[in-house]
CSV table of C-alpha atoms in Angstrom, one decimal:
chain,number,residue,atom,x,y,z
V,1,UNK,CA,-22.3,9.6,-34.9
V,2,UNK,CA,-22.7,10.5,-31.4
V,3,UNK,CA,-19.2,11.2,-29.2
V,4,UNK,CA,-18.9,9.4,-26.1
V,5,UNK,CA,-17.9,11.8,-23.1
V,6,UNK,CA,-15.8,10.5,-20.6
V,7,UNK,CA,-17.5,9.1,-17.2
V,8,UNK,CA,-17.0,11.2,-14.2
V,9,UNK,CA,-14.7,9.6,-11.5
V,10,UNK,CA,-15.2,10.2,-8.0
V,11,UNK,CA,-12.0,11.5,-6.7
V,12,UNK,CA,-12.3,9.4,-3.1
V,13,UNK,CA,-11.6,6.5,-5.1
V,14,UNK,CA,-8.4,7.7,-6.7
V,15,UNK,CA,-4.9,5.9,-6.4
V,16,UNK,CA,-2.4,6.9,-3.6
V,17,UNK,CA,0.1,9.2,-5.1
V,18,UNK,CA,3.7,7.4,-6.5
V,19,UNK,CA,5.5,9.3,-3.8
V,20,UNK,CA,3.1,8.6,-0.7
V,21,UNK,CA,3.2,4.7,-1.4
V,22,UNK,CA,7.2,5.2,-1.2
V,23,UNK,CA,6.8,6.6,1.8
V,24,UNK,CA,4.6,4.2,2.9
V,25,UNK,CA,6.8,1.2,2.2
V,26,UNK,CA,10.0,3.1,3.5
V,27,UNK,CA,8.2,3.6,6.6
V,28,UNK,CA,7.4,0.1,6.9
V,29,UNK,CA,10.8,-1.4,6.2
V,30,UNK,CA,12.6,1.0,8.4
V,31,UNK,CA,10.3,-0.1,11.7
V,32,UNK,CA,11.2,-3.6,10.7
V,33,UNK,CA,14.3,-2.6,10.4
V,34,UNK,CA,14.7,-1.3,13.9
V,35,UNK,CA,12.8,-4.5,15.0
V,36,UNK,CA,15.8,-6.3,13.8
V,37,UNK,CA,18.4,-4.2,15.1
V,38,UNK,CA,16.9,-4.4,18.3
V,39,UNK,CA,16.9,-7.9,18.3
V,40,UNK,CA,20.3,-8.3,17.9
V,41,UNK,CA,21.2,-5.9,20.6
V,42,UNK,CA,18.9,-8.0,22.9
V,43,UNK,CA,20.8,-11.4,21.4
V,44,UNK,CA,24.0,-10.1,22.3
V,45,UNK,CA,22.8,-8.9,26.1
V,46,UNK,CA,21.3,-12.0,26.8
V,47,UNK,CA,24.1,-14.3,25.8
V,48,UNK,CA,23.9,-17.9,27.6
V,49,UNK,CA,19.9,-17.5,27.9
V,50,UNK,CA,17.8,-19.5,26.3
V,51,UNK,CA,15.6,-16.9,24.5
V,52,UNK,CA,18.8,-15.1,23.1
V,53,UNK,CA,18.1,-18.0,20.1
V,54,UNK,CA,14.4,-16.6,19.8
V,55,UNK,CA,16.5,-12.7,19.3
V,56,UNK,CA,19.1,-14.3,17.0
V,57,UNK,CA,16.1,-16.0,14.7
V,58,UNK,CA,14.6,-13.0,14.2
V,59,UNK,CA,17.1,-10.7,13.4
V,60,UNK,CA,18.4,-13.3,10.5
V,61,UNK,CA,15.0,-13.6,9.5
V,62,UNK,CA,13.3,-10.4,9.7
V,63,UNK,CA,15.4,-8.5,6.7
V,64,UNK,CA,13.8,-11.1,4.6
V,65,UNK,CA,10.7,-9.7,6.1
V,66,UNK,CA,10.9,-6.3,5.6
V,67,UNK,CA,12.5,-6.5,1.7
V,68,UNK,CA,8.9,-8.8,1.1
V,69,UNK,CA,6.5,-6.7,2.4
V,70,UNK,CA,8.4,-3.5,1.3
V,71,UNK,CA,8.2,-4.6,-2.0
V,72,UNK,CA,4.4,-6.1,-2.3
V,73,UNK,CA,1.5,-4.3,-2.6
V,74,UNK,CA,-0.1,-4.9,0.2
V,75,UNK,CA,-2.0,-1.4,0.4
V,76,UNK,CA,-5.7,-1.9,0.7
V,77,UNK,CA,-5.7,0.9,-2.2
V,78,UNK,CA,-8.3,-0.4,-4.6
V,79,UNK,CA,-6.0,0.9,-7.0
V,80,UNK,CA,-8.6,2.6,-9.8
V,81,UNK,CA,-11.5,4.9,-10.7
V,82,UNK,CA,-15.2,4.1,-9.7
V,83,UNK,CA,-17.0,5.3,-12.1
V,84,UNK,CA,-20.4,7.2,-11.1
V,85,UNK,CA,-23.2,7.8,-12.7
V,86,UNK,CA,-25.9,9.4,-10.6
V,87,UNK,CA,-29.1,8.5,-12.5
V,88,UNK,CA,-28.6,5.5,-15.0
V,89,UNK,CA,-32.0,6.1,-16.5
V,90,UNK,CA,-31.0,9.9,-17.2
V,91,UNK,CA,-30.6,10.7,-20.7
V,92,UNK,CA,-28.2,12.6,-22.8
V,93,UNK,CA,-28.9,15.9,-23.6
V,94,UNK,CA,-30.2,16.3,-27.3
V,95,UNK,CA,-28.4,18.3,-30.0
V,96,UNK,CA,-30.4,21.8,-31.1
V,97,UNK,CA,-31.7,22.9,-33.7
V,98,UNK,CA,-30.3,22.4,-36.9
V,99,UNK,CA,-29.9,26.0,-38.4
């Protein structure tokens, strides 16, 4: 009985590292984070205007934001090996001699 070896991977394919998609969503909910901070500094500077409700909406609503997409995979990763197999019609090499 024949043993099946493994099927090369091509390495451009591989999955981001654990760390660099932390960083990746950290990154991401600290800008929105700032977004919203900024948005209630502009609320409060442009009390009795009518777009200080448009600031005020979006710093109550853009936590929510940032906690969704710093929690979903939203990377366009394709998150596993592609297999590749140069010449499908290539065969396996054939045992030697019997001694």
């Amino acid at each position: 009985m024949a043993r099946r070896e493994p099927e090369a991977v091509r390495i451009t394919t591989a999955t981001r590292s654990h760390h660099a998609d932390i960083a990746i969503r950290q990154r991401r909910y600290l800008i929105s984070m700032g977004i919203r901070t900024l948005c209630f500094v502009l609320a409060i500077v442009s009390i009795g205007h009518w777009f200080m409700w448009i600031f005020i909406a979006g710093s109550f609503l853009l936590p929510y934001v940032a906690v969704v997409l710093a929690n979903a995979g939203v990377s366009p990763d394709p998150g596993g090996p592609e297999y590749f197999d140069p010449d499908p019609e290539r065969r396996a090499l054939e045992s030697g001699p019997d001694t």
